Amino acid sequence: MIRILLADDQTLIRAGFRALLDAEPDMQVVGEAGTGRDAVGLALREAPDVVLMDIRMPDGDGLDATRRIMAEPRLAGTRIIILTTFELDEYIAEAVRAGAAGFLLKDTEPAELIRAVRVVHDGDALLSPSVTRRIMAQLALHSRASAEPVALEQITGREREVLALVGEGLNNAEIAERLFITPLTAKTHVSRIMNKLMVRDRAQLVVLAYESGLVRPGWSS
Protein backbone atom coordinates (compact mmCIF):
# COMPACT_ATOMS: atom_id res chain seq x y z
CA MET A 1 0.00 0.00 0.00
CA ILE A 2 1.37 3.43 -1.02
CA ARG A 3 0.76 5.86 1.85
CA ILE A 4 0.20 9.42 0.60
CA LEU A 5 0.15 12.83 2.28
CA LEU A 6 -1.68 15.73 0.57
CA ALA A 7 -0.39 19.27 1.15
CA ASP A 8 -2.42 22.05 -0.45
CA ASP A 9 -4.10 25.13 0.99
CA GLN A 10 -7.29 24.55 -1.02
CA THR A 11 -9.68 22.14 0.67
CA LEU A 12 -11.54 21.33 -2.54
CA ILE A 13 -8.35 20.33 -4.35
CA ARG A 14 -7.31 18.08 -1.46
CA ALA A 15 -10.74 16.46 -1.48
CA GLY A 16 -10.50 15.76 -5.20
CA PHE A 17 -7.05 14.24 -4.88
CA ARG A 18 -8.16 12.12 -1.92
CA ALA A 19 -11.16 10.74 -3.79
CA LEU A 20 -9.01 9.92 -6.82
CA LEU A 21 -6.15 8.28 -4.94
CA ASP A 22 -8.17 6.44 -2.30
CA ALA A 23 -10.09 4.77 -5.12
CA GLU A 24 -6.89 2.97 -6.17
CA PRO A 25 -6.47 -0.45 -4.52
CA ASP A 26 -2.79 0.13 -3.74
CA MET A 27 -3.04 3.72 -2.43
CA GLN A 28 -4.15 5.31 0.83
CA VAL A 29 -4.24 8.99 1.79
CA VAL A 30 -2.98 9.14 5.38
CA GLY A 31 -3.22 12.87 5.98
CA GLU A 32 -4.01 16.35 4.65
CA ALA A 33 -2.22 19.61 5.35
CA GLY A 34 -3.17 23.16 4.41
CA THR A 35 0.09 24.87 5.36
CA GLY A 36 3.79 24.18 4.95
CA ARG A 37 4.22 23.84 8.72
CA ASP A 38 1.39 21.30 8.96
CA ALA A 39 2.84 19.36 6.02
CA VAL A 40 6.14 18.92 7.85
CA GLY A 41 4.41 17.97 11.11
CA LEU A 42 2.16 15.40 9.44
CA ALA A 43 5.06 13.95 7.49
CA LEU A 44 6.99 13.43 10.70
CA ARG A 45 3.98 11.79 12.33
CA GLU A 46 2.82 9.60 9.45
CA ALA A 47 6.09 8.93 7.54
CA PRO A 48 4.25 8.75 4.18
CA ASP A 49 5.72 7.09 1.12
CA VAL A 50 4.74 9.98 -1.17
CA VAL A 51 3.82 13.62 -0.52
CA LEU A 52 1.86 15.65 -3.08
CA MET A 53 3.10 19.14 -2.25
CA ASP A 54 1.68 22.47 -3.38
CA ILE A 55 4.22 25.30 -3.73
CA ARG A 56 2.21 28.33 -2.67
CA MET A 57 0.88 27.74 0.85
CA PRO A 58 0.75 29.92 3.97
CA ASP A 59 2.99 29.43 7.01
CA GLY A 60 5.93 27.99 5.08
CA ASP A 61 5.62 27.32 1.35
CA GLY A 62 5.97 23.95 -0.36
CA LEU A 63 9.63 24.42 -1.24
CA ASP A 64 10.56 25.15 2.38
CA ALA A 65 8.46 22.20 3.56
CA THR A 66 10.17 19.97 0.99
CA ARG A 67 13.63 20.99 2.24
CA ARG A 68 12.67 20.30 5.85
CA ILE A 69 11.14 16.91 5.07
CA MET A 70 14.11 15.85 2.94
CA ALA A 71 16.50 16.85 5.75
CA GLU A 72 14.84 14.48 8.22
CA PRO A 73 16.68 11.14 8.54
CA ARG A 74 13.42 9.55 9.71
CA LEU A 75 11.86 10.40 6.35
CA ALA A 76 14.60 8.99 4.15
CA GLY A 77 12.03 6.81 2.37
CA THR A 78 9.60 9.66 1.64
CA ARG A 79 9.33 10.97 -1.93
CA ILE A 80 7.82 14.35 -2.84
CA ILE A 81 5.95 15.38 -5.98
CA ILE A 82 5.51 19.13 -6.40
CA LEU A 83 2.03 20.03 -7.67
CA THR A 84 1.31 23.58 -8.77
CA THR A 85 -0.56 25.76 -11.22
CA PHE A 86 2.62 27.77 -11.79
CA GLU A 87 4.92 26.34 -14.44
CA LEU A 88 7.80 28.68 -13.64
CA ASP A 89 11.38 27.61 -14.31
CA GLU A 90 12.73 28.83 -10.99
CA TYR A 91 10.11 26.80 -9.12
CA ILE A 92 11.00 23.65 -11.05
CA ALA A 93 14.72 24.04 -10.46
CA GLU A 94 14.31 24.93 -6.79
CA ALA A 95 11.95 21.99 -6.25
CA VAL A 96 14.57 19.56 -7.56
CA ARG A 97 17.32 21.25 -5.56
CA ALA A 98 15.13 20.94 -2.47
CA GLY A 99 14.88 17.19 -2.99
CA ALA A 100 11.61 16.73 -4.89
CA ALA A 101 11.40 13.62 -7.06
CA GLY A 102 8.81 15.00 -9.45
CA PHE A 103 7.00 18.07 -10.70
CA LEU A 104 3.45 18.15 -12.09
CA LEU A 105 0.93 20.83 -12.93
CA LYS A 106 -2.46 20.63 -11.23
CA ASP A 107 -4.21 20.28 -14.58
CA THR A 108 -2.44 16.94 -15.13
CA GLU A 109 -4.83 14.18 -16.21
CA PRO A 110 -5.98 11.90 -13.34
CA ALA A 111 -4.37 8.82 -14.88
CA GLU A 112 -1.04 10.67 -15.16
CA LEU A 113 -1.20 11.72 -11.51
CA ILE A 114 -1.80 8.13 -10.42
CA ARG A 115 1.06 6.94 -12.62
CA ALA A 116 3.31 9.65 -11.18
CA VAL A 117 2.69 8.46 -7.63
CA ARG A 118 3.63 4.89 -8.58
CA VAL A 119 6.72 5.98 -10.55
CA VAL A 120 8.07 8.09 -7.69
CA HIS A 121 7.19 5.45 -5.10
CA ASP A 122 9.23 2.93 -7.09
CA GLY A 123 12.28 5.17 -6.73
CA ASP A 124 12.34 6.80 -10.14
CA ALA A 125 12.14 10.50 -10.91
CA LEU A 126 9.24 12.13 -12.68
CA LEU A 127 11.15 14.46 -14.99
CA SER A 128 10.24 14.59 -18.64
CA PRO A 129 12.94 15.73 -21.11
CA SER A 130 11.14 19.05 -21.61
CA VAL A 131 11.00 19.74 -17.87
CA THR A 132 14.61 18.61 -17.51
CA ARG A 133 15.77 21.11 -20.12
CA ARG A 134 14.08 23.96 -18.24
CA ILE A 135 15.62 22.85 -14.96
CA MET A 136 19.06 22.72 -16.52
CA ALA A 137 18.74 26.19 -18.05
CA GLN A 138 18.29 27.46 -14.49
CA LEU A 139 21.08 25.34 -13.04
CA ALA A 140 23.45 26.51 -15.76
CA LEU A 141 23.25 30.02 -14.32
CA HIS A 142 24.85 28.73 -11.12
CA SER A 143 27.02 25.96 -12.55
CA ARG A 144 30.15 24.85 -10.73
CA ALA A 145 31.59 23.32 -13.92
CA SER A 146 35.26 22.38 -14.15
CA ALA A 147 37.41 20.41 -16.61
CA GLU A 148 37.52 17.33 -14.39
CA PRO A 149 34.83 17.40 -11.69
CA VAL A 150 36.21 15.87 -8.51
CA ALA A 151 32.78 14.63 -7.46
CA LEU A 152 32.71 12.20 -10.39
CA GLU A 153 36.16 10.64 -9.98
CA GLN A 154 34.72 7.61 -8.23
CA ILE A 155 32.49 6.51 -11.10
CA THR A 156 33.63 4.62 -14.19
CA GLY A 157 33.70 5.87 -17.77
CA ARG A 158 30.59 3.89 -18.64
CA GLU A 159 28.84 5.25 -15.57
CA ARG A 160 29.68 8.77 -16.71
CA GLU A 161 28.03 8.02 -20.04
CA VAL A 162 24.93 6.80 -18.22
CA LEU A 163 24.90 9.83 -15.92
CA ALA A 164 25.10 12.17 -18.90
CA LEU A 165 22.07 10.48 -20.46
CA VAL A 166 20.18 10.70 -17.16
CA GLY A 167 21.01 14.39 -17.27
CA GLU A 168 19.33 14.64 -20.67
CA GLY A 169 16.15 13.24 -19.12
CA LEU A 170 16.32 9.75 -20.66
CA ASN A 171 14.72 6.82 -18.86
CA ASN A 172 16.36 3.40 -18.47
CA ALA A 173 14.89 1.99 -21.68
CA GLU A 174 16.09 5.01 -23.68
CA ILE A 175 19.55 4.81 -22.10
CA ALA A 176 19.71 1.11 -22.97
CA GLU A 177 18.83 1.84 -26.60
CA ARG A 178 21.42 4.61 -26.85
CA LEU A 179 24.23 2.51 -25.35
CA PHE A 180 23.22 -0.86 -26.84
CA ILE A 181 22.71 -2.49 -23.44
CA THR A 182 19.68 -4.04 -21.75
CA PRO A 183 17.26 -1.92 -19.67
CA LEU A 184 18.20 -4.02 -16.63
CA THR A 185 21.88 -3.17 -17.15
CA ALA A 186 20.99 0.50 -17.50
CA LYS A 187 19.00 0.34 -14.26
CA THR A 188 21.94 -1.35 -12.52
CA HIS A 189 24.30 1.39 -13.69
CA VAL A 190 21.95 4.09 -12.42
CA SER A 191 21.62 2.39 -9.02
CA ARG A 192 25.38 2.05 -8.68
CA ILE A 193 25.91 5.70 -9.61
CA MET A 194 23.39 6.81 -6.97
CA ASN A 195 25.13 4.67 -4.34
CA LYS A 196 28.60 5.94 -5.24
CA LEU A 197 27.58 9.59 -5.37
CA MET A 198 25.28 9.27 -2.35
CA VAL A 199 22.17 10.79 -3.92
CA ARG A 200 18.68 9.67 -3.03
CA ASP A 201 16.99 9.55 -6.43
CA ARG A 202 17.19 10.15 -10.15
CA ALA A 203 16.14 13.78 -9.91
CA GLN A 204 19.20 14.52 -7.82
CA LEU A 205 21.34 12.74 -10.43
CA VAL A 206 20.02 15.13 -13.07
CA VAL A 207 21.05 18.09 -10.93
CA LEU A 208 24.47 16.57 -10.26
CA ALA A 209 25.10 15.82 -13.93
CA TYR A 210 24.78 19.50 -14.76
CA GLU A 211 26.15 21.16 -11.64
CA SER A 212 29.28 18.99 -11.85
CA GLY A 213 29.85 20.13 -15.44
CA LEU A 214 29.57 16.63 -16.92
CA VAL A 215 26.89 17.90 -19.31
CA ARG A 216 25.48 21.33 -20.04
CA PRO A 217 22.35 22.71 -21.73
CA GLY A 218 22.71 22.31 -25.47
CA TRP A 219 25.17 19.40 -25.24
CA SER A 220 24.29 16.06 -26.74
CA SER A 221 25.82 12.82 -25.52
mmCIF file of C-alpha atoms in Angstrom:
data_model
loop_
_atom_site.group_PDB
_atom_site.id
_atom_site.type_symbol
_atom_site.label_atom_id
_atom_site.label_comp_id
_atom_site.label_asym_id
_atom_site.label_seq_id
_atom_site.Cartn_x
_atom_site.Cartn_y
_atom_site.Cartn_z
ATOM 1 C CA MET A 1 0.000 0.000 0.000
ATOM 2 C CA ILE A 2 1.372 3.426 -1.021
ATOM 3 C CA ARG A 3 0.761 5.857 1.851
ATOM 4 C CA ILE A 4 0.196 9.422 0.602
ATOM 5 C CA LEU A 5 0.149 12.835 2.276
ATOM 6 C CA LEU A 6 -1.679 15.726 0.574
ATOM 7 C CA ALA A 7 -0.387 19.267 1.150
ATOM 8 C CA ASP A 8 -2.425 22.052 -0.449
ATOM 9 C CA ASP A 9 -4.105 25.134 0.988
ATOM 10 C CA GLN A 10 -7.287 24.554 -1.017
ATOM 11 C CA THR A 11 -9.678 22.138 0.673
ATOM 12 C CA LEU A 12 -11.540 21.332 -2.544
ATOM 13 C CA ILE A 13 -8.351 20.328 -4.353
ATOM 14 C CA ARG A 14 -7.313 18.081 -1.461
ATOM 15 C CA ALA A 15 -10.742 16.461 -1.480
ATOM 16 C CA GLY A 16 -10.498 15.760 -5.201
ATOM 17 C CA PHE A 17 -7.045 14.236 -4.882
ATOM 18 C CA ARG A 18 -8.156 12.123 -1.916
ATOM 19 C CA ALA A 19 -11.158 10.744 -3.786
ATOM 20 C CA LEU A 20 -9.008 9.922 -6.819
ATOM 21 C CA LEU A 21 -6.148 8.278 -4.936
ATOM 22 C CA ASP A 22 -8.169 6.436 -2.298
ATOM 23 C CA ALA A 23 -10.089 4.767 -5.122
ATOM 24 C CA GLU A 24 -6.890 2.967 -6.170
ATOM 25 C CA PRO A 25 -6.473 -0.455 -4.524
ATOM 26 C CA ASP A 26 -2.793 0.130 -3.741
ATOM 27 C CA MET A 27 -3.043 3.718 -2.425
ATOM 28 C CA GLN A 28 -4.150 5.313 0.833
ATOM 29 C CA VAL A 29 -4.244 8.991 1.790
ATOM 30 C CA VAL A 30 -2.979 9.143 5.377
ATOM 31 C CA GLY A 31 -3.222 12.871 5.979
ATOM 32 C CA GLU A 32 -4.012 16.350 4.650
ATOM 33 C CA ALA A 33 -2.217 19.614 5.351
ATOM 34 C CA GLY A 34 -3.174 23.163 4.413
ATOM 35 C CA THR A 35 0.092 24.870 5.358
ATOM 36 C CA GLY A 36 3.792 24.179 4.954
ATOM 37 C CA ARG A 37 4.223 23.841 8.724
ATOM 38 C CA ASP A 38 1.394 21.301 8.964
ATOM 39 C CA ALA A 39 2.836 19.356 6.024
ATOM 40 C CA VAL A 40 6.143 18.920 7.854
ATOM 41 C CA GLY A 41 4.409 17.968 11.108
ATOM 42 C CA LEU A 42 2.160 15.402 9.443
ATOM 43 C CA ALA A 43 5.055 13.953 7.488
ATOM 44 C CA LEU A 44 6.993 13.426 10.698
ATOM 45 C CA ARG A 45 3.981 11.790 12.330
ATOM 46 C CA GLU A 46 2.819 9.598 9.449
ATOM 47 C CA ALA A 47 6.088 8.930 7.538
ATOM 48 C CA PRO A 48 4.250 8.753 4.180
ATOM 49 C CA ASP A 49 5.718 7.093 1.116
ATOM 50 C CA VAL A 50 4.737 9.981 -1.174
ATOM 51 C CA VAL A 51 3.818 13.616 -0.523
ATOM 52 C CA LEU A 52 1.864 15.645 -3.082
ATOM 53 C CA MET A 53 3.101 19.137 -2.250
ATOM 54 C CA ASP A 54 1.684 22.467 -3.379
ATOM 55 C CA ILE A 55 4.217 25.298 -3.729
ATOM 56 C CA ARG A 56 2.211 28.329 -2.672
ATOM 57 C CA MET A 57 0.885 27.742 0.850
ATOM 58 C CA PRO A 58 0.751 29.920 3.972
ATOM 59 C CA ASP A 59 2.990 29.428 7.010
ATOM 60 C CA GLY A 60 5.933 27.992 5.078
ATOM 61 C CA ASP A 61 5.623 27.317 1.352
ATOM 62 C CA GLY A 62 5.973 23.947 -0.355
ATOM 63 C CA LEU A 63 9.631 24.425 -1.241
ATOM 64 C CA ASP A 64 10.565 25.146 2.381
ATOM 65 C CA ALA A 65 8.462 22.197 3.556
ATOM 66 C CA THR A 66 10.173 19.971 0.993
ATOM 67 C CA ARG A 67 13.628 20.993 2.236
ATOM 68 C CA ARG A 68 12.668 20.302 5.849
ATOM 69 C CA ILE A 69 11.144 16.909 5.070
ATOM 70 C CA MET A 70 14.111 15.853 2.941
ATOM 71 C CA ALA A 71 16.500 16.854 5.746
ATOM 72 C CA GLU A 72 14.835 14.476 8.221
ATOM 73 C CA PRO A 73 16.684 11.141 8.544
ATOM 74 C CA ARG A 74 13.420 9.554 9.713
ATOM 75 C CA LEU A 75 11.865 10.400 6.353
ATOM 76 C CA ALA A 76 14.605 8.987 4.146
ATOM 77 C CA GLY A 77 12.029 6.809 2.371
ATOM 78 C CA THR A 78 9.601 9.655 1.635
ATOM 79 C CA ARG A 79 9.335 10.973 -1.930
ATOM 80 C CA ILE A 80 7.822 14.348 -2.844
ATOM 81 C CA ILE A 81 5.948 15.377 -5.982
ATOM 82 C CA ILE A 82 5.505 19.127 -6.403
ATOM 83 C CA LEU A 83 2.032 20.030 -7.671
ATOM 84 C CA THR A 84 1.309 23.582 -8.770
ATOM 85 C CA THR A 85 -0.564 25.761 -11.223
ATOM 86 C CA PHE A 86 2.615 27.773 -11.788
ATOM 87 C CA GLU A 87 4.920 26.343 -14.441
ATOM 88 C CA LEU A 88 7.802 28.678 -13.643
ATOM 89 C CA ASP A 89 11.381 27.610 -14.314
ATOM 90 C CA GLU A 90 12.733 28.834 -10.986
ATOM 91 C CA TYR A 91 10.115 26.804 -9.121
ATOM 92 C CA ILE A 92 10.997 23.651 -11.053
ATOM 93 C CA ALA A 93 14.716 24.043 -10.461
ATOM 94 C CA GLU A 94 14.309 24.928 -6.793
ATOM 95 C CA ALA A 95 11.955 21.991 -6.251
ATOM 96 C CA VAL A 96 14.565 19.564 -7.562
ATOM 97 C CA ARG A 97 17.315 21.246 -5.561
ATOM 98 C CA ALA A 98 15.129 20.941 -2.472
ATOM 99 C CA GLY A 99 14.882 17.186 -2.995
ATOM 100 C CA ALA A 100 11.607 16.725 -4.887
ATOM 101 C CA ALA A 101 11.404 13.618 -7.061
ATOM 102 C CA GLY A 102 8.811 15.002 -9.448
ATOM 103 C CA PHE A 103 7.004 18.075 -10.701
ATOM 104 C CA LEU A 104 3.454 18.151 -12.088
ATOM 105 C CA LEU A 105 0.926 20.827 -12.934
ATOM 106 C CA LYS A 106 -2.457 20.629 -11.230
ATOM 107 C CA ASP A 107 -4.210 20.283 -14.582
ATOM 108 C CA THR A 108 -2.442 16.937 -15.128
ATOM 109 C CA GLU A 109 -4.826 14.177 -16.213
ATOM 110 C CA PRO A 110 -5.977 11.904 -13.336
ATOM 111 C CA ALA A 111 -4.365 8.823 -14.884
ATOM 112 C CA GLU A 112 -1.040 10.672 -15.159
ATOM 113 C CA LEU A 113 -1.196 11.721 -11.507
ATOM 114 C CA ILE A 114 -1.799 8.132 -10.421
ATOM 115 C CA ARG A 115 1.058 6.941 -12.623
ATOM 116 C CA ALA A 116 3.310 9.647 -11.177
ATOM 117 C CA VAL A 117 2.689 8.459 -7.626
ATOM 118 C CA ARG A 118 3.627 4.894 -8.580
ATOM 119 C CA VAL A 119 6.723 5.979 -10.549
ATOM 120 C CA VAL A 120 8.075 8.092 -7.687
ATOM 121 C CA HIS A 121 7.189 5.451 -5.100
ATOM 122 C CA ASP A 122 9.228 2.935 -7.087
ATOM 123 C CA GLY A 123 12.283 5.166 -6.727
ATOM 124 C CA ASP A 124 12.342 6.798 -10.140
ATOM 125 C CA ALA A 125 12.135 10.502 -10.911
ATOM 126 C CA LEU A 126 9.238 12.133 -12.681
ATOM 127 C CA LEU A 127 11.149 14.455 -14.995
ATOM 128 C CA SER A 128 10.242 14.589 -18.640
ATOM 129 C CA PRO A 129 12.943 15.729 -21.111
ATOM 130 C CA SER A 130 11.136 19.054 -21.609
ATOM 131 C CA VAL A 131 10.997 19.739 -17.868
ATOM 132 C CA THR A 132 14.608 18.605 -17.511
ATOM 133 C CA ARG A 133 15.769 21.113 -20.116
ATOM 134 C CA ARG A 134 14.083 23.965 -18.241
ATOM 135 C CA ILE A 135 15.622 22.851 -14.957
ATOM 136 C CA MET A 136 19.055 22.722 -16.520
ATOM 137 C CA ALA A 137 18.742 26.189 -18.045
ATOM 138 C CA GLN A 138 18.292 27.464 -14.495
ATOM 139 C CA LEU A 139 21.084 25.337 -13.036
ATOM 140 C CA ALA A 140 23.454 26.510 -15.761
ATOM 141 C CA LEU A 141 23.250 30.018 -14.315
ATOM 142 C CA HIS A 142 24.849 28.731 -11.121
ATOM 143 C CA SER A 143 27.020 25.960 -12.548
ATOM 144 C CA ARG A 144 30.154 24.850 -10.731
ATOM 145 C CA ALA A 145 31.589 23.321 -13.920
ATOM 146 C CA SER A 146 35.259 22.381 -14.153
ATOM 147 C CA ALA A 147 37.405 20.407 -16.606
ATOM 148 C CA GLU A 148 37.522 17.326 -14.387
ATOM 149 C CA PRO A 149 34.828 17.405 -11.689
ATOM 150 C CA VAL A 150 36.208 15.867 -8.506
ATOM 151 C CA ALA A 151 32.776 14.633 -7.462
ATOM 152 C CA LEU A 152 32.712 12.199 -10.392
ATOM 153 C CA GLU A 153 36.157 10.641 -9.977
ATOM 154 C CA GLN A 154 34.724 7.609 -8.225
ATOM 155 C CA ILE A 155 32.492 6.510 -11.101
ATOM 156 C CA THR A 156 33.631 4.623 -14.195
ATOM 157 C CA GLY A 157 33.702 5.870 -17.771
ATOM 158 C CA ARG A 158 30.591 3.885 -18.638
ATOM 159 C CA GLU A 159 28.835 5.254 -15.567
ATOM 160 C CA ARG A 160 29.682 8.772 -16.705
ATOM 161 C CA GLU A 161 28.031 8.022 -20.039
ATOM 162 C CA VAL A 162 24.927 6.800 -18.223
ATOM 163 C CA LEU A 163 24.900 9.827 -15.920
ATOM 164 C CA ALA A 164 25.105 12.172 -18.905
ATOM 165 C CA LEU A 165 22.073 10.484 -20.456
ATOM 166 C CA VAL A 166 20.183 10.698 -17.158
ATOM 167 C CA GLY A 167 21.014 14.394 -17.269
ATOM 168 C CA GLU A 168 19.325 14.635 -20.667
ATOM 169 C CA GLY A 169 16.148 13.239 -19.115
ATOM 170 C CA LEU A 170 16.319 9.748 -20.657
ATOM 171 C CA ASN A 171 14.721 6.816 -18.863
ATOM 172 C CA ASN A 172 16.356 3.401 -18.473
ATOM 173 C CA ALA A 173 14.892 1.992 -21.682
ATOM 174 C CA GLU A 174 16.093 5.006 -23.684
ATOM 175 C CA ILE A 175 19.546 4.807 -22.104
ATOM 176 C CA ALA A 176 19.706 1.111 -22.970
ATOM 177 C CA GLU A 177 18.826 1.840 -26.598
ATOM 178 C CA ARG A 178 21.418 4.612 -26.850
ATOM 179 C CA LEU A 179 24.231 2.515 -25.347
ATOM 180 C CA PHE A 180 23.218 -0.861 -26.841
ATOM 181 C CA ILE A 181 22.712 -2.489 -23.442
ATOM 182 C CA THR A 182 19.682 -4.039 -21.748
ATOM 183 C CA PRO A 183 17.262 -1.923 -19.667
ATOM 184 C CA LEU A 184 18.201 -4.020 -16.630
ATOM 185 C CA THR A 185 21.882 -3.174 -17.152
ATOM 186 C CA ALA A 186 20.995 0.500 -17.496
ATOM 187 C CA LYS A 187 19.001 0.342 -14.259
ATOM 188 C CA THR A 188 21.936 -1.351 -12.519
ATOM 189 C CA HIS A 189 24.302 1.385 -13.694
ATOM 190 C CA VAL A 190 21.948 4.095 -12.422
ATOM 191 C CA SER A 191 21.620 2.391 -9.024
ATOM 192 C CA ARG A 192 25.383 2.054 -8.681
ATOM 193 C CA ILE A 193 25.908 5.701 -9.605
ATOM 194 C CA MET A 194 23.388 6.807 -6.973
ATOM 195 C CA ASN A 195 25.128 4.675 -4.343
ATOM 196 C CA LYS A 196 28.598 5.941 -5.243
ATOM 197 C CA LEU A 197 27.580 9.593 -5.368
ATOM 198 C CA MET A 198 25.276 9.268 -2.354
ATOM 199 C CA VAL A 199 22.167 10.789 -3.921
ATOM 200 C CA ARG A 200 18.680 9.669 -3.034
ATOM 201 C CA ASP A 201 16.990 9.550 -6.429
ATOM 202 C CA ARG A 202 17.190 10.153 -10.154
ATOM 203 C CA ALA A 203 16.136 13.778 -9.912
ATOM 204 C CA GLN A 204 19.197 14.521 -7.821
ATOM 205 C CA LEU A 205 21.336 12.740 -10.426
ATOM 206 C CA VAL A 206 20.017 15.127 -13.066
ATOM 207 C CA VAL A 207 21.046 18.087 -10.933
ATOM 208 C CA LEU A 208 24.472 16.569 -10.256
ATOM 209 C CA ALA A 209 25.097 15.820 -13.927
ATOM 210 C CA TYR A 210 24.781 19.498 -14.760
ATOM 211 C CA GLU A 211 26.149 21.162 -11.641
ATOM 212 C CA SER A 212 29.279 18.991 -11.849
ATOM 213 C CA GLY A 213 29.847 20.130 -15.436
ATOM 214 C CA LEU A 214 29.573 16.634 -16.920
ATOM 215 C CA VAL A 215 26.892 17.901 -19.310
ATOM 216 C CA ARG A 216 25.478 21.329 -20.041
ATOM 217 C CA PRO A 217 22.353 22.706 -21.727
ATOM 218 C CA GLY A 218 22.711 22.306 -25.473
ATOM 219 C CA TRP A 219 25.169 19.402 -25.237
ATOM 220 C CA SER A 220 24.285 16.060 -26.741
ATOM 221 C CA SER A 221 25.822 12.819 -25.525
#
